[in-house]
mmCIF file of C-alpha atoms and ligand atoms in Angstrom:
data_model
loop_
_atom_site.group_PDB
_atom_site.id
_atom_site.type_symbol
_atom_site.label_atom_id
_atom_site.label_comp_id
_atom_site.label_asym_id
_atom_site.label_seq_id
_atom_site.Cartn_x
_atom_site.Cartn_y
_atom_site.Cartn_z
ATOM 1 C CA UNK M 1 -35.379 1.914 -7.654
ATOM 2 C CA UNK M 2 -34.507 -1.139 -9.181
ATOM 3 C CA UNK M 3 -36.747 -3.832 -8.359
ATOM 4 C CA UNK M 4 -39.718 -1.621 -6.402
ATOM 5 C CA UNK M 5 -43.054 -1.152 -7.640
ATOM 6 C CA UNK M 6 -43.863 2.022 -9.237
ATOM 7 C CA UNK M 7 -42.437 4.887 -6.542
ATOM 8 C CA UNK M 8 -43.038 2.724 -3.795
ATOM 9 C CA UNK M 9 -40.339 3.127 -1.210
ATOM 10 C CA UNK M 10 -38.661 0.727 1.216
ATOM 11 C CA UNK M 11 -38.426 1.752 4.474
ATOM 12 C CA UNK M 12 -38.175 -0.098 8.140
ATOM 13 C CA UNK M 13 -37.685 0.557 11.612
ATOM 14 C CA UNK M 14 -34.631 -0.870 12.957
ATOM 15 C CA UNK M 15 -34.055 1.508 15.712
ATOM 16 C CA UNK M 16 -35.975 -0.480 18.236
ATOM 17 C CA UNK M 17 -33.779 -3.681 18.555
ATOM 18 C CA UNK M 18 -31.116 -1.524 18.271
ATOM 19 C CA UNK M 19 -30.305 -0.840 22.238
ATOM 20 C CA UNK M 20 -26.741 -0.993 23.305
ATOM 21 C CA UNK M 21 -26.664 0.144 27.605
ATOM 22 C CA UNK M 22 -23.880 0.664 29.233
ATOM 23 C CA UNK M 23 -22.270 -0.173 32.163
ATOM 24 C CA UNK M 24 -19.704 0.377 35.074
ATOM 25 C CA UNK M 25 -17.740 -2.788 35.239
ATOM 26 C CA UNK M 26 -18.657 -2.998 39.162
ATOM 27 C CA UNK M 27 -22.420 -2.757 38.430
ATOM 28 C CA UNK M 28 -22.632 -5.853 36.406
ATOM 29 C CA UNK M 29 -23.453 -9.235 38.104
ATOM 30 C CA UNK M 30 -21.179 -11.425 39.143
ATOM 31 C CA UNK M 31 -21.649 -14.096 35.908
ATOM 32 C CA UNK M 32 -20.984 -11.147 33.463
ATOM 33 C CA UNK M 33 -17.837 -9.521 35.324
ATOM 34 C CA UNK M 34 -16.046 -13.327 35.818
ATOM 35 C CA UNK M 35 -16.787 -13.900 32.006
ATOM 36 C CA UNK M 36 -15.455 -10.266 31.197
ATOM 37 C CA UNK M 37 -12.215 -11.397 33.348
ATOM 38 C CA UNK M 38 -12.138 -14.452 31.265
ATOM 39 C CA UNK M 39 -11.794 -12.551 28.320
ATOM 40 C CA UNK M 40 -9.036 -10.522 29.744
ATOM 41 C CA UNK M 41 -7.095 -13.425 30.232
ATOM 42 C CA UNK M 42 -7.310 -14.543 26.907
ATOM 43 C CA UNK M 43 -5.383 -11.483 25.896
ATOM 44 C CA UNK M 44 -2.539 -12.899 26.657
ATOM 45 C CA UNK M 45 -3.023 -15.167 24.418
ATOM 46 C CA UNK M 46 -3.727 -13.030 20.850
ATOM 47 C CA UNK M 47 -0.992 -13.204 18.468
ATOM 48 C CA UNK M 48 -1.071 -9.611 17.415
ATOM 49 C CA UNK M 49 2.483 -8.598 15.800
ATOM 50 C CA UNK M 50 1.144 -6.548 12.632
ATOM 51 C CA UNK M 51 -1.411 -4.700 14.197
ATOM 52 C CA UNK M 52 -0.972 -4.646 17.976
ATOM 53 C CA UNK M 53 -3.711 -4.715 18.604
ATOM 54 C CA UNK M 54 -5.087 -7.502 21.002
ATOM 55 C CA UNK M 55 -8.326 -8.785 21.307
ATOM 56 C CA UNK M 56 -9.715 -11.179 23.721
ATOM 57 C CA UNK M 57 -13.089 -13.120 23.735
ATOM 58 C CA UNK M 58 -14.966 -15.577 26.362
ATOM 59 C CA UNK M 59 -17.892 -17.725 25.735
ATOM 60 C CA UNK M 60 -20.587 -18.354 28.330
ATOM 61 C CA UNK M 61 -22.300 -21.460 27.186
ATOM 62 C CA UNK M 62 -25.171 -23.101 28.698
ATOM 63 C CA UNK M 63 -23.637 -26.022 30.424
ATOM 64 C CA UNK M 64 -21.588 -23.554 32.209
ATOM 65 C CA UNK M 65 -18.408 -23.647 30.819
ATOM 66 C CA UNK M 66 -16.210 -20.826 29.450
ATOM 67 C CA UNK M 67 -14.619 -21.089 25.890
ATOM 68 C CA UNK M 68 -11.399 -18.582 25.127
ATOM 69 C CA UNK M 69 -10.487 -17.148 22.203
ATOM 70 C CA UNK M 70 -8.014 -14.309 20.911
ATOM 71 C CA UNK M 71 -7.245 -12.763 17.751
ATOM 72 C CA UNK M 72 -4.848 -15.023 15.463
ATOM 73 C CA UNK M 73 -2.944 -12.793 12.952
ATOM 74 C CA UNK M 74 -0.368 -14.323 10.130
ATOM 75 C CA UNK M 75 2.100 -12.520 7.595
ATOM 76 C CA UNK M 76 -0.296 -12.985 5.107
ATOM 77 C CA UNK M 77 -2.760 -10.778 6.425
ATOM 78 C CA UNK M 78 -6.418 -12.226 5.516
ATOM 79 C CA UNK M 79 -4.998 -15.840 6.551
ATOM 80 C CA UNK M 80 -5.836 -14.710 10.092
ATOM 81 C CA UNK M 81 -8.251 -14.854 12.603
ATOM 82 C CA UNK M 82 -10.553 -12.864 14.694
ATOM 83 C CA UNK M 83 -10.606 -13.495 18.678
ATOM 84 C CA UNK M 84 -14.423 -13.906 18.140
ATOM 85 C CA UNK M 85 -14.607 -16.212 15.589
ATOM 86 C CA UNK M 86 -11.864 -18.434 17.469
ATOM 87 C CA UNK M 87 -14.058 -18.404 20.118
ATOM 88 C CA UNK M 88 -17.158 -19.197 18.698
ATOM 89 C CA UNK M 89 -15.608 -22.423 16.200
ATOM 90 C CA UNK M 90 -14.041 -23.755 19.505
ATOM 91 C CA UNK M 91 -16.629 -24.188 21.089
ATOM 92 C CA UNK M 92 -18.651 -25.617 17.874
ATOM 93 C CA UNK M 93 -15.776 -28.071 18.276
ATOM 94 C CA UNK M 94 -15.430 -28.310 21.658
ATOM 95 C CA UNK M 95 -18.583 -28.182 23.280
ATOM 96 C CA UNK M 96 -20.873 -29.157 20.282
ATOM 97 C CA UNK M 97 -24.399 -28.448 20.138
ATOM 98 C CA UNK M 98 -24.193 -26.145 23.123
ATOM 99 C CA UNK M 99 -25.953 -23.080 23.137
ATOM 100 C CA UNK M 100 -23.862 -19.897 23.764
ATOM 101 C CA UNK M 101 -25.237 -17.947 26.241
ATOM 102 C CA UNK M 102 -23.226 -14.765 26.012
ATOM 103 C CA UNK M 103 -19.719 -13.301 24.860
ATOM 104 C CA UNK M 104 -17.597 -10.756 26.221
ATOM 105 C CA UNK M 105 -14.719 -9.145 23.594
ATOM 106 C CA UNK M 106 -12.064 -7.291 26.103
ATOM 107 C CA UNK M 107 -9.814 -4.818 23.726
ATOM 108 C CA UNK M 108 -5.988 -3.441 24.358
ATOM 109 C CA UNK M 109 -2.906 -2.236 22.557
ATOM 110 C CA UNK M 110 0.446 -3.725 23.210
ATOM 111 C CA UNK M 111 1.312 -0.171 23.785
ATOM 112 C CA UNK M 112 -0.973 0.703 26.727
ATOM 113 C CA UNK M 113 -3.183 2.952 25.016
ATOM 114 C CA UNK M 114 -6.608 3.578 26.568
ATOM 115 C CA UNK M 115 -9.429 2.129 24.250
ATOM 116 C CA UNK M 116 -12.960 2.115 24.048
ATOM 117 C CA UNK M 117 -14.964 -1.153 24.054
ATOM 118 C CA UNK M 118 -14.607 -2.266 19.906
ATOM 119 C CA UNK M 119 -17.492 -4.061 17.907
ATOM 120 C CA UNK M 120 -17.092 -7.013 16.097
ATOM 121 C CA UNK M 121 -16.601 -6.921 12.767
ATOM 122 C CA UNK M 122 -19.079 -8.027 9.889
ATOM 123 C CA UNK M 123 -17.220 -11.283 9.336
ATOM 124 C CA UNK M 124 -18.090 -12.337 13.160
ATOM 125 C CA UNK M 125 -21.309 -10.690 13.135
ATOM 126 C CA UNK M 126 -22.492 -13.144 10.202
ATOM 127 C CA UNK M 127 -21.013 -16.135 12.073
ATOM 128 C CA UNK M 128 -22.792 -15.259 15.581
ATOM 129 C CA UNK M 129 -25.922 -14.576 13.667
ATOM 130 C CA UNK M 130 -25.745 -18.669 12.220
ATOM 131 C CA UNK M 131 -24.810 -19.946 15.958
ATOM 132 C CA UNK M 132 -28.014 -17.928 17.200
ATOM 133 C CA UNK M 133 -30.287 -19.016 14.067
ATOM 134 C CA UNK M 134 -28.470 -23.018 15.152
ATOM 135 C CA UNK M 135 -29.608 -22.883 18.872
ATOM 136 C CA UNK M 136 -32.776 -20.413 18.224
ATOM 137 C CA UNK M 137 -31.589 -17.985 21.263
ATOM 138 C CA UNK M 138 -29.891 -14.498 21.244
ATOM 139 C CA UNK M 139 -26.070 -14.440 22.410
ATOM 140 C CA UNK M 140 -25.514 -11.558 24.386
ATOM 141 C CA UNK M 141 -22.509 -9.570 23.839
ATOM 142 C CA UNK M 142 -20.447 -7.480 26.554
ATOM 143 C CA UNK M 143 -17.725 -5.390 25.101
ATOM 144 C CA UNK M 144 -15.312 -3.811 27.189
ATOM 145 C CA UNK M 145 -12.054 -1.749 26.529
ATOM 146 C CA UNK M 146 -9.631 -0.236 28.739
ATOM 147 C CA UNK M 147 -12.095 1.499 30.982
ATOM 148 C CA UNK M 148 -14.719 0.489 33.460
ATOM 149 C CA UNK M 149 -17.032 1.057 30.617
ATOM 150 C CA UNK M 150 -18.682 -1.743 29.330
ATOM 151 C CA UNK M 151 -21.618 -2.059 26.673
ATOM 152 C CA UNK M 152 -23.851 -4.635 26.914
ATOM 153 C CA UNK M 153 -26.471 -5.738 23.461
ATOM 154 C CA UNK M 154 -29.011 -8.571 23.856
ATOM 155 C CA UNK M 155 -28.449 -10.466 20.822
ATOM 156 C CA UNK M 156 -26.688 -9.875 17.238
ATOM 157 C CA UNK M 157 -29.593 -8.543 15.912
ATOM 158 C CA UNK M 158 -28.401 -5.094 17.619
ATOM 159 C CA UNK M 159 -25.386 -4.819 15.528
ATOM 160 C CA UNK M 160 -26.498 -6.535 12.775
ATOM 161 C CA UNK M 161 -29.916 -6.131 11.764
ATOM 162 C CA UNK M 162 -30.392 -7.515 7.902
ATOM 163 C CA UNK M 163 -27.737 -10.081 8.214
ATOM 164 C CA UNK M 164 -26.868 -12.869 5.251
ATOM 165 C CA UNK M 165 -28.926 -15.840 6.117
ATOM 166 C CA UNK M 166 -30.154 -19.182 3.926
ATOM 167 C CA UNK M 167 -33.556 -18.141 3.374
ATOM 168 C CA UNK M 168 -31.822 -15.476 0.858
ATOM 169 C CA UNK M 169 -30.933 -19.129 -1.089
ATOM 170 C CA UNK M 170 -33.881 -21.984 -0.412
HETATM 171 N N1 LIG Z 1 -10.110 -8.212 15.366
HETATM 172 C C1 LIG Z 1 -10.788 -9.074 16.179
HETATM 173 O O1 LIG Z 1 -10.187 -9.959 16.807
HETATM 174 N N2 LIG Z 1 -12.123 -8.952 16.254
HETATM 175 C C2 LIG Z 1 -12.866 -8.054 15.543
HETATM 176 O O2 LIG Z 1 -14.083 -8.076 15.599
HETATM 177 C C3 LIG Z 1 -12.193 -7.046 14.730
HETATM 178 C C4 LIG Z 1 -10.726 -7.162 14.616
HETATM 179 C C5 LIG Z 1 -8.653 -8.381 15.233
HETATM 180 C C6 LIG Z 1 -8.206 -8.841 13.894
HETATM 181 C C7 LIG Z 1 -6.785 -8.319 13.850
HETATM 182 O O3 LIG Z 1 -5.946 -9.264 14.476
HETATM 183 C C8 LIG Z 1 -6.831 -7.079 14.700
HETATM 184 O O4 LIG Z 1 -8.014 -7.152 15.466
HETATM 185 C C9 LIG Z 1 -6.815 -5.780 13.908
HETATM 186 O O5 LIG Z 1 -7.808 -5.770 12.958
#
């Protein structure tokens, strides 16, 4: 392979950060199912017409407080905005310098369709990876659809593994 040594072969383990549990909604502690109801608020506020499909996020952070965010589409397409990434650049404005203690995503379709709990895509992946590698502490992440079900990961690392960061560059 390009790059290797002789036949040498590149191989890790990944599988052991790689735990997502899940959860009834009822078992989780109090913190986690208020910050999950945040989130479900902040449905309301997505801006979803193209693809109906609504996403809502809420931000723990360590001071306590609780930053909303919610998917932000536009007729040009890419112009948008995930409900994560709204989330997570408010409260880099908002609250700044505050760690994030944990995030809860909260799914649904305009049309009432039963969903599971979604992942967040690479693009918000990369940019919780940075706000973990800023504050040096793993975000959790809750992820709920329209079920009690809820999965719950310890840190970004879960979903995302090798992720882009500057050591690649300096
Ligand atoms: N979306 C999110 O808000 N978060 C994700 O992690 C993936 C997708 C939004 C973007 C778009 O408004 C809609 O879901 C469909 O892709």
């Amino acid at each position: 392979m390009l790059g290797m040594e002789g036949n040498q072969e590149f191989s890790t383990n990944i599988q052991r950060n790689c735990v997502v549990r899940g959860h009834h909604f009822d078992a989780l502690d109090e913190r986690v199912r208020h910050l999950l109801l945040s989130a479900h608020k902040a449905l309301a506020t997505a801006y979803a017409p193209y693809s109906k499909f609504f996403v809502g996020a809420a931000l723990l952070l360590e001071n306590g407080k609780v930053i909303l965010g919610s998917n932000q589409e536009n007729a040009a397409y890419p112009s948008g905005l995930c409900a994560e990434r709204t989330a997570l650049f408010a409260a880099g404005v908002q609250e700044n310098g505050v760690s994030v203690l944990a995030m809860a995503i909260v799914v649904a379709r305009s049309d009432g369709a039963e969903l599971a709990p979604a992942f967040p895509c690479g693009s918000c992946l990369q940019v919780l990876m940075e706000v973990e590698r800023r504050q040096k502490t793993p975000v959790k992440v809750y992820l709920k659809g329209t079920g009690q079900q809820v999965y719950e990961a310890d840190g970004v690392s879960v979903f995302l593994p090798f992720g882009f960061d500057p050591s690649a560059f300096s």
